[in-house]
Coordinates of C-alpha atoms and ligand atoms in Angstrom, one line a residue:
X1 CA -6.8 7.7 -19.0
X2 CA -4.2 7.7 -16.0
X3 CA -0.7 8.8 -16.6
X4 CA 2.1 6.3 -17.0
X5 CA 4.1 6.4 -14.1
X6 CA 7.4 6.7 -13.5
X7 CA 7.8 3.1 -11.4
X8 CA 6.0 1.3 -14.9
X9 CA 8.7 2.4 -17.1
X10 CA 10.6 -0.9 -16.7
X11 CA 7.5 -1.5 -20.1
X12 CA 8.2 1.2 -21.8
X13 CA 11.4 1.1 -22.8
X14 CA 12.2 2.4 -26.6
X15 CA 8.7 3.9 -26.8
X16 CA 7.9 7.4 -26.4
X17 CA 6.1 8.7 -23.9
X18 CA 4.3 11.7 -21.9
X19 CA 4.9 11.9 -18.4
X20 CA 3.3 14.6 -15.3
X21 CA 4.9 15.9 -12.4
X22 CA 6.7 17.7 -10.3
X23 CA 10.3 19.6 -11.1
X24 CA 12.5 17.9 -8.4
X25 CA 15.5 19.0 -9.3
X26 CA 18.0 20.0 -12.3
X27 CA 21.7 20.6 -13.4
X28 CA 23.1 21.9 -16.5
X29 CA 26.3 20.8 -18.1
X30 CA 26.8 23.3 -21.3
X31 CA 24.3 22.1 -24.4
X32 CA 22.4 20.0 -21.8
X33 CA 19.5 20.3 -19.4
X34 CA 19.1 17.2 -16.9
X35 CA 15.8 18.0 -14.8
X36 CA 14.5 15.4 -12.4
X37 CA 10.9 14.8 -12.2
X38 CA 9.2 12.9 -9.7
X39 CA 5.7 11.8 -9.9
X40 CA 5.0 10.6 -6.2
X41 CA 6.2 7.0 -7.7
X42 CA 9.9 7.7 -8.4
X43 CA 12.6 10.1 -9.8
X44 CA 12.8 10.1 -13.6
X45 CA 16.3 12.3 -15.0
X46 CA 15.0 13.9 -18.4
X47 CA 17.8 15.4 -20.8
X48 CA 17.2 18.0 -23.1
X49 CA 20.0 18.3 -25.8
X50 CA 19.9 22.0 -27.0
X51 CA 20.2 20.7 -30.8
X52 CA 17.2 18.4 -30.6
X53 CA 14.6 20.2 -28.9
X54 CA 13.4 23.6 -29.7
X55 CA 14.6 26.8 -28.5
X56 CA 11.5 27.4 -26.7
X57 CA 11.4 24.1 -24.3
X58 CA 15.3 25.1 -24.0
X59 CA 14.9 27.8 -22.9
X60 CA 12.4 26.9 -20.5
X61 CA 14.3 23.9 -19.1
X62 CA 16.8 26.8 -18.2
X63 CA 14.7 28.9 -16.2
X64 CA 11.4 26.6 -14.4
X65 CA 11.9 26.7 -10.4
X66 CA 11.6 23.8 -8.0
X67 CA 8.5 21.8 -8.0
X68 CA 7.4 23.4 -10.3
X69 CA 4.5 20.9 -11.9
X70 CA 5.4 20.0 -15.4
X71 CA 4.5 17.4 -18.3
X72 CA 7.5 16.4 -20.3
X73 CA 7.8 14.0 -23.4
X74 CA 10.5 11.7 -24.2
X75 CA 12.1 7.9 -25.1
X76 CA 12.4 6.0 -22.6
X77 CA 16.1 4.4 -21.7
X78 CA 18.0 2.3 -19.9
X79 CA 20.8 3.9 -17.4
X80 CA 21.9 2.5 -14.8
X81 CA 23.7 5.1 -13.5
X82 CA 19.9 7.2 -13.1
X83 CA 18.1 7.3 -9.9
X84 CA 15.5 4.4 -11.1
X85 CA 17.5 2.9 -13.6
X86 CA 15.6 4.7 -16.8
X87 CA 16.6 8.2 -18.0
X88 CA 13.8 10.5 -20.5
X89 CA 15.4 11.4 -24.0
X90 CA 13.5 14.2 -23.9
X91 CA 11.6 16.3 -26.8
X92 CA 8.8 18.2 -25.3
X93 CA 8.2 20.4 -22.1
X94 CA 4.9 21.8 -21.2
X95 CA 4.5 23.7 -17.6
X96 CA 1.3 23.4 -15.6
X97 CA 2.5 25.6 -12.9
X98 CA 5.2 27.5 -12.4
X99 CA 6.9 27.2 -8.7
X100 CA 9.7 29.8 -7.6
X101 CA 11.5 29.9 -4.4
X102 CA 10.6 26.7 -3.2
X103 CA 11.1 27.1 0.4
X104 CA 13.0 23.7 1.1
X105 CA 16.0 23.7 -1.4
X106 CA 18.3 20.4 -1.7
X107 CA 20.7 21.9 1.3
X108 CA 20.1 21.2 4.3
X109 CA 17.5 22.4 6.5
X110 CA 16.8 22.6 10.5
X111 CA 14.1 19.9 11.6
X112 CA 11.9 23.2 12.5
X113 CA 12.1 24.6 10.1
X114 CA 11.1 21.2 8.0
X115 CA 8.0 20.8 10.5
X116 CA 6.8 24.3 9.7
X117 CA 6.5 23.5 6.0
X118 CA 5.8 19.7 6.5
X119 CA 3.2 20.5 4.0
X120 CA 5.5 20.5 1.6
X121 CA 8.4 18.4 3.2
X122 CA 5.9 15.3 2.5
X123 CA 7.6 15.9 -1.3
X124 CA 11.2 14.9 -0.5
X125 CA 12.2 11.0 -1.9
X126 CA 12.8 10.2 2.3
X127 CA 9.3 11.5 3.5
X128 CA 7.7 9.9 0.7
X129 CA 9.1 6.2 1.3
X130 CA 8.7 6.9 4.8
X131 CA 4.9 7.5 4.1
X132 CA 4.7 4.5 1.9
X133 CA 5.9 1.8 4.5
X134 CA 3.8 3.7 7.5
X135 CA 0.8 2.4 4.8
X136 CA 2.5 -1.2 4.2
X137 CA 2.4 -1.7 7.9
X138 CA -1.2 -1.1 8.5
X139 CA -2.3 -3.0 5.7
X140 CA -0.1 -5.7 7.1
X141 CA -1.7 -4.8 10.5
X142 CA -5.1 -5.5 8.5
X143 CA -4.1 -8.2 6.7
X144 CA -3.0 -10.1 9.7
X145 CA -5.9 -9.9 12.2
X146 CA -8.4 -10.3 9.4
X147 CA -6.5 -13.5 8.1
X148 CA -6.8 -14.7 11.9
X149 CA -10.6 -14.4 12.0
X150 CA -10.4 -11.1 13.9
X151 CA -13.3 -8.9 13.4
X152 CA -12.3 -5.0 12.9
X153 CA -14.7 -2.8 15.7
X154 CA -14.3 0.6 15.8
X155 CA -14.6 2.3 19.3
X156 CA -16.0 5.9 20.0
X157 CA -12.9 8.6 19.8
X158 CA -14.8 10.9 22.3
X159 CA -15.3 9.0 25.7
X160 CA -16.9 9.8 28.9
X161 CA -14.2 8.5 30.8
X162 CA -10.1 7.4 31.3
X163 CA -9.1 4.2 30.3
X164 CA -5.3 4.6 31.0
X165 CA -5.0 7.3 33.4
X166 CA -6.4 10.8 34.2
X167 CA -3.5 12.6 33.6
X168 CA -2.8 12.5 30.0
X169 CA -6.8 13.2 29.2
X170 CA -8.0 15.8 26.4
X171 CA -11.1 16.9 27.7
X172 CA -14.2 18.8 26.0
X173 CA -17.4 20.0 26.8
X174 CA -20.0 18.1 25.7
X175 CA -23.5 20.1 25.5
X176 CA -25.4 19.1 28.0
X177 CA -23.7 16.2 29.5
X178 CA -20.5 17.7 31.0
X179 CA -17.2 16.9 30.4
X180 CA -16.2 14.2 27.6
X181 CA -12.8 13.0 26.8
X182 CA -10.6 11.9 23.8
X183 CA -10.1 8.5 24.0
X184 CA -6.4 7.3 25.1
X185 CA -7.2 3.4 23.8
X186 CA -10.4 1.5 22.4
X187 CA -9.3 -0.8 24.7
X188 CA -12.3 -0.7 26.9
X189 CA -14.6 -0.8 24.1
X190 CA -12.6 -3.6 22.1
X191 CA -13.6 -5.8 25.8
X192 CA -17.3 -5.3 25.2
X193 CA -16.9 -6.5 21.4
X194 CA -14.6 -9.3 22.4
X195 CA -17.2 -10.7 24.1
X196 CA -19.8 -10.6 21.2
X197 CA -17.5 -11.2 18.5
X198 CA -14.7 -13.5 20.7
X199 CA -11.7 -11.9 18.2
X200 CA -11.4 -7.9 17.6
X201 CA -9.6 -5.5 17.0
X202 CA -9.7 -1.8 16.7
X203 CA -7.7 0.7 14.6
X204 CA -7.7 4.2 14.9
X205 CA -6.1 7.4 16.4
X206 CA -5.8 8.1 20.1
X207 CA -4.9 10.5 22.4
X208 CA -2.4 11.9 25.2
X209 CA -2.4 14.6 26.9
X210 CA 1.4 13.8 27.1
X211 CA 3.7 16.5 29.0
X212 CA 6.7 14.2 27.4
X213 CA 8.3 15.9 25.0
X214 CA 10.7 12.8 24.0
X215 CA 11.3 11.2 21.0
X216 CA 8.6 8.3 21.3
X217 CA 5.2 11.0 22.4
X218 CA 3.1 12.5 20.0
X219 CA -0.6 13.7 21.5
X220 CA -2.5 12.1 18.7
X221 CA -1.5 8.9 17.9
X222 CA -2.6 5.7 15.8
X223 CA -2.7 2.1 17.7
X224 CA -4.0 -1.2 17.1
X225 CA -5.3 -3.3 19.5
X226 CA -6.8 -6.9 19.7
X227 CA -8.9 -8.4 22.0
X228 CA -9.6 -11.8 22.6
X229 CA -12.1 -14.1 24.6
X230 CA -10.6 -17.1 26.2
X231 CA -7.2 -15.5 26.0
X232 CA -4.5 -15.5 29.2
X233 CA -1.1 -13.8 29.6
X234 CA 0.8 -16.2 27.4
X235 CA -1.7 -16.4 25.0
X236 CA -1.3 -12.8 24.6
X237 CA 2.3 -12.9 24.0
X238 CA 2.1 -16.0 21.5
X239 CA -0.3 -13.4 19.7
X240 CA 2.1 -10.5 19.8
X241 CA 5.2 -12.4 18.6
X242 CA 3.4 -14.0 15.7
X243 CA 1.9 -10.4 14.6
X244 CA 5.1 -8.9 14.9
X245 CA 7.5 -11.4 13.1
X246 CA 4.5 -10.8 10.2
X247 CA 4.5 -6.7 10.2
X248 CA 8.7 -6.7 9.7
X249 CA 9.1 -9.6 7.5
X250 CA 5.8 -8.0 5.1
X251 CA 8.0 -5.2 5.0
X252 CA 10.8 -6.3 4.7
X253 CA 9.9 -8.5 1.7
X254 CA 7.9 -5.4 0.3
X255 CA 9.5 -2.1 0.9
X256 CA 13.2 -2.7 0.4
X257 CA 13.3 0.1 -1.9
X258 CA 12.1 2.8 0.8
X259 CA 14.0 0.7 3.2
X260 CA 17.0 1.5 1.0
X261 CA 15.9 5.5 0.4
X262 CA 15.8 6.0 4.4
X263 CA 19.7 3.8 4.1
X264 CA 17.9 1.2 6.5
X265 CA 20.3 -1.1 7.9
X266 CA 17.9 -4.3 8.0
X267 CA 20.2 -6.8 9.7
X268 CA 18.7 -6.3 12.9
X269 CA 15.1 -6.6 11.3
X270 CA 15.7 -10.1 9.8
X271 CA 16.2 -11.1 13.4
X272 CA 12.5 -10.8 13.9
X273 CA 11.5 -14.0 13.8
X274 CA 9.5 -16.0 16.8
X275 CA 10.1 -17.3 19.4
X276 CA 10.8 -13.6 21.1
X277 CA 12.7 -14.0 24.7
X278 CA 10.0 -13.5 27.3
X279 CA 11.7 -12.2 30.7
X280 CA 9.9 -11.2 33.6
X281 CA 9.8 -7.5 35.5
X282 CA 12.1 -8.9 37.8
X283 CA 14.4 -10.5 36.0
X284 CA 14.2 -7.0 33.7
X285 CA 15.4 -5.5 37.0
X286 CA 18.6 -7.7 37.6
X287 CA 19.5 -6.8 33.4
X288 CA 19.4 -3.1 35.1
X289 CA 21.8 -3.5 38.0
X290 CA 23.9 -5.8 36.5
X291 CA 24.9 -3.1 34.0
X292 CA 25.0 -0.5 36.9
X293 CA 21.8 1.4 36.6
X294 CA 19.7 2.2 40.4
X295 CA 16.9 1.0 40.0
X296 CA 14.5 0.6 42.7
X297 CA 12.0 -2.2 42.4
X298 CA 7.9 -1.3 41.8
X299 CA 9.5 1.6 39.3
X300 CA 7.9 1.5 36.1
X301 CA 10.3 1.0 33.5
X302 CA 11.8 4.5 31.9
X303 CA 13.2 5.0 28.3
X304 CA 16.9 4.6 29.3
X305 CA 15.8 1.4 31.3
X306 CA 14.0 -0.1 28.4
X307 CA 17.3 0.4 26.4
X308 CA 19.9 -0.9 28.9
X309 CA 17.3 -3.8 29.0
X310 CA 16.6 -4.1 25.2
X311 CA 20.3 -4.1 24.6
X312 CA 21.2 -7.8 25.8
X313 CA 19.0 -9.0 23.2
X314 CA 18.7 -9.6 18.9
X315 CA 15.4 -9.4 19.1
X316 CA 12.4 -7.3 20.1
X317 CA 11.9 -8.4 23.9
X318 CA 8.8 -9.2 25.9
X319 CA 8.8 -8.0 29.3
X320 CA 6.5 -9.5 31.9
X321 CA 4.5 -9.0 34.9
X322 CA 5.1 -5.8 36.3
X323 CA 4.7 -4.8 39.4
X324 CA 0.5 -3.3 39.4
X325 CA 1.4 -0.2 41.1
X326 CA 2.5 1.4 37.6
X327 CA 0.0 -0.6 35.7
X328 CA -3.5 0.4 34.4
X329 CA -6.8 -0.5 36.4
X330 CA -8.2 -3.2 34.2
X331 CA -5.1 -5.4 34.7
X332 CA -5.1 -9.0 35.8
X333 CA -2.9 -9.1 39.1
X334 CA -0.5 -12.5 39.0
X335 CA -2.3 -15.4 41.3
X336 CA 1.1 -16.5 42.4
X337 CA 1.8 -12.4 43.2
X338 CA -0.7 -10.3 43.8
X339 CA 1.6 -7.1 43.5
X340 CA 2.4 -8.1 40.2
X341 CA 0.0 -7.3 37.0
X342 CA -0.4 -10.0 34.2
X343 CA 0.7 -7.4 31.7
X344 CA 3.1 -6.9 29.1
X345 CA 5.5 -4.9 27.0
X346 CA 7.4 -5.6 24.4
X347 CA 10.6 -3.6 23.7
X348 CA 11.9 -2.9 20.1
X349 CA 16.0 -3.1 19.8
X350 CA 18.2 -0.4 19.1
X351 CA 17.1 2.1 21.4
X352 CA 13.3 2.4 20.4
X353 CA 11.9 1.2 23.9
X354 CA 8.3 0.3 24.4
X355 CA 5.9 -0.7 21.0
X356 CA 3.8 -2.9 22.9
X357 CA 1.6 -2.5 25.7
X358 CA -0.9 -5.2 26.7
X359 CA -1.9 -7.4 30.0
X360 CA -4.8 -10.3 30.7
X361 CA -7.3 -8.6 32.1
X362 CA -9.3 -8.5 35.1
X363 CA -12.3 -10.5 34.7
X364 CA -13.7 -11.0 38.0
X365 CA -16.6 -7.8 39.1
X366 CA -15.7 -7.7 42.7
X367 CA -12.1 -7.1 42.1
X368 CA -12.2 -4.8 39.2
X369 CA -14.6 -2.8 41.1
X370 CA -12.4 -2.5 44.0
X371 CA -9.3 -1.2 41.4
X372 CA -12.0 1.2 40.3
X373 CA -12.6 2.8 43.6
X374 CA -8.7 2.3 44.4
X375 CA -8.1 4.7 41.2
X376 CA -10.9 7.4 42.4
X377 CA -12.4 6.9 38.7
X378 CA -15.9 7.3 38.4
X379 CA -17.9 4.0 39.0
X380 CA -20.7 5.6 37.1
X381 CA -19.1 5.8 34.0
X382 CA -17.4 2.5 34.3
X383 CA -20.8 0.6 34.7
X384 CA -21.2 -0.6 31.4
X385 CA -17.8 -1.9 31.5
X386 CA -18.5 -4.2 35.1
X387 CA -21.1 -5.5 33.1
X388 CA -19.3 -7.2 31.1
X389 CA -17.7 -8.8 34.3
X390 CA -21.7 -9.3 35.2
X391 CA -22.9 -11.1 32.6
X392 CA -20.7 -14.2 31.6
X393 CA -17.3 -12.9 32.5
X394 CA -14.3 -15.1 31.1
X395 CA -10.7 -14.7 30.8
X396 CA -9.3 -12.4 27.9
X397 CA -6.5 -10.5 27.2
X398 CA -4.9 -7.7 24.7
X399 CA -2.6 -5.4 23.8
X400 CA -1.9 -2.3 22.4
X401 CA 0.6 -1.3 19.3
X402 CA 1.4 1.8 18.6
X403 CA 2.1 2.7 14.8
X404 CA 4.1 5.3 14.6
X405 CA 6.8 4.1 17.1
X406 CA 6.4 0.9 14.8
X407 CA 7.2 2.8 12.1
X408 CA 10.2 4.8 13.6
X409 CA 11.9 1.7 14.5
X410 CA 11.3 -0.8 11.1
X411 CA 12.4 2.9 9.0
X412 CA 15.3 3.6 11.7
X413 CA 14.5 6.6 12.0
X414 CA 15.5 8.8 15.7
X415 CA 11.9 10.6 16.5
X416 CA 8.6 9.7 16.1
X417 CA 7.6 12.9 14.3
X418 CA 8.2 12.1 10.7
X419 CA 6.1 8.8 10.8
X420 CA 2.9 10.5 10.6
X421 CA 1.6 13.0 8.1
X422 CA 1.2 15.7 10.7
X423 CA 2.6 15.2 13.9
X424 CA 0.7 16.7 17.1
X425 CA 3.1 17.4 19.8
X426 CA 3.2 19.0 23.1
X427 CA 4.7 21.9 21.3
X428 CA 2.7 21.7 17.8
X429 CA -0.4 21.9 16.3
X430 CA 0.6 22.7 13.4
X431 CA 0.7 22.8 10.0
Ligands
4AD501 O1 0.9 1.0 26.8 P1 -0.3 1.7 26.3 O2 -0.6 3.0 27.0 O3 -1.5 0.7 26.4 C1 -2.8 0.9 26.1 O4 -3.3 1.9 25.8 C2 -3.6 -0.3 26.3 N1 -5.0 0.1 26.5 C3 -3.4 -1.2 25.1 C4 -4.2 -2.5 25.2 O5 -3.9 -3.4 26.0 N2 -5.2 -2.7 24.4 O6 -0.1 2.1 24.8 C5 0.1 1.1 23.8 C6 1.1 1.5 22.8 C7 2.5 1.7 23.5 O7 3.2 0.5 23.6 C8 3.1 2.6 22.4 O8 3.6 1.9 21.3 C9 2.0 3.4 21.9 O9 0.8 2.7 22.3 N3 1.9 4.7 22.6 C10 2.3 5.9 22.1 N4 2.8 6.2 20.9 C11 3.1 7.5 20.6 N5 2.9 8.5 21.4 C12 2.4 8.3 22.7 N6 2.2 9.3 23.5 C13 2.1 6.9 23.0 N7 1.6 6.3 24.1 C14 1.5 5.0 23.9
MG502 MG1 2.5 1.1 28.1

């Protein structure tokens, strides 16, 4: 039999009933006991009256600690003024387990010293509806592609090579074989499945050896990415803008209790709605100096930039063809340009810079093996990947979208670390 839960009340009104939990908090005012519970679906305020209980759950109302895991019985009613709208008329009191000296008390705390105990953080109402739209968003993420006629593929996390650059690589040994890497993006991988399945996507955690320690980099990190067959540049972005206008309207239409816990101001989110302004690298550029930033042209794009930039617009924006110097390997460069790459990145308002990273690829084997050789990676390892440049090549593109910048930005929230469950930083491993 499963527990009724705190967010089914609304159908138990006038009816008595048991409830399990933890103690989030309590006050006393004379003859009365208020202690909150919260089951991981809501907070539930249950009052004890001294005359109508015994003396026994009296007296233990008085003197259980925070979180301390409880089952409490009681009629359910209607109060507005409660957190939930439904208060316990409570009779009975049982303790499962008694908690003292809860380390993270209702005052406030240092964000250190939250990440040290982010075990137990995840408890508070803000982490737990931050939790519950990070899972909104990837079932919308799933939802999307697999109402599109995507086909989910997931790559290998341990690689044998880069697939966006040497420098951010977590390497291993690998028994016998050498070195072996974490993998930075299934990117590579999603190509080969692309061309056997036409649409994919993959899902799943990646890496970065990131020396960043900014707001935006974690080391381990979740990102989706589509790949398609046939696809060009602006097929890309049609692609991107459609997916995103889905993720924050889902979300919006579904979470706008959490989005009201984390005191969300969504005015900017019911902007997100296609067409998204498209503006090239250069024109990115004039945005910069226009607004008196130096900015020397073949720079990749830094966090401030992105924000100057993002800042003219209502929308997320999409920023294209940059020039390929700053770009990955596998990029398409423009036909009309050749220092340009066919790539893309689309920039989230208010400040959170870059959630989208994706290009048209390079499709032709002479070329790709050149930008191969040009990076100094190993054309060994990349030999699977020119045959798929071999053997039928054809024009595709995809990007990359990382969740938990995704999730800093719909949740307004100012660092990427309390998106995740456990965040791995430059500076933490732990808990
Ligand atoms: O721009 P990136 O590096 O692109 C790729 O990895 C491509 N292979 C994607 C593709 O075309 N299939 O990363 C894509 C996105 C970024 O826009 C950002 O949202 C996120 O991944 N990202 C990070 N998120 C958190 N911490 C980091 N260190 C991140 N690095 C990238
Ligand atoms: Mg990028």
């Amino acid at each position: 039999m499963w527990t009724i839960l705190i967010k089914d009340l609304s159908e138990f009104v006038g009816k008595e009933v048991t409830l399990k939990g933890w103690l989030y908090n309590e006050r006393s005012s004379g003859k009365v006991k208020f202690l909150i519970l919260r089951d991981g679906t809501g907070l539930l305020q249950c009052v004890y009256f001294k005359g109508n209980v015994s003396e026994e759950v009296f007296e233990l109302a008085s003197r259980l600690g925070q979180e301390s895991s409880i089952e409490v019985t009681g009629k359910v009613k209607v109060e507005p003024r409660a957190p939930g709208g439904y208060e316990l008329d409570a009779t009975g009191l049982k303790v499962i387990s008694e908690s003292h000296d809860y380390p993270i008390t209702p005052k406030e705390h240092g964000v250190e010293f939250l990440m040290d105990h982010r075990h137990l953080w995840l408890r508070s109402s803000k982490q737990v509806a931050i939790l519950r739209i990070r899972h909104r968003i990837v079932k919308a993420i799933r939802d999307y592609f697999d109402g599109k006629g995507f086909t989910l593929m997931d790559p290998p996390i341990i690689t044998p090579a880069a697939c966006e650059g040497t420098s951010t690589l977590f390497e291993t040994d690998y028994f016998d074989l050498g070195k072996a890497y974490l993998t930075q993006s299934g990117q590579l991988y999603a190509e080969a499945g692309a061309m056997a399945l036409g649409k994919v996507y993959t899902f799943g955690p990646t890496f970065r050896a990131e020396k960043s320690k900014t707001r935006r980099h974690l080391t381990e990190f979740w990102m989706v990415e589509p790949e398609v067959a046939f696809a060009e540049l602006n097929d890309d972005m049609d692609l991107a803008e459609d997916f995103l206008e889905y993720i924050v309207q889902t979300v919006l239409k579904d979470k706008a209790e959490e989005l009201k816990v984390l005191e969300r101001d969504t005015t900017k989110l019911q902007n997100v709605k296609k067409p998204l302004p498209r503006i090239s690298y250069d024109e990115a550029v004039e945005i910069l100096k226009k607004n008196g930033i130096e900015f020397e042209w073949g720079n990749d794009l830094g966090g401030t930039d992105e924000t100057v930039v993002s800042n003219q617009f209502d929308k997320p924006v999409m920023v294209h063809r940059y020039p390929a110097e700053v770009k990955a390997f596998y990029m398409k460069r423009d036909p009309n340009n050749p220092k340009l790459a066919l790539a893309v990145d689309v920039l989230a308002p208010e400040g959170y810079g870059e959630i989208i990273g994706g290009s048209q690829r390079e499709d032709d084997f002479d070329l790709l093996l050149s930008r191969i050789k040009e990076h100094n990676l190993p054309q060994e390892a990349f030999e699977w990947y020119l045959d798929l440049r071999r053997y039928g090549s054809v024009p595709h593109s995809g990007f990359g979208l990382g969740l938990e910048r995704t999730v800093a930005w719909i949740c307004g929230l100012d660092h990427v670390r309390e998106t995740i469950p456990f965040a791995r930083m430059i500076y933490r491993n732990t808990p």
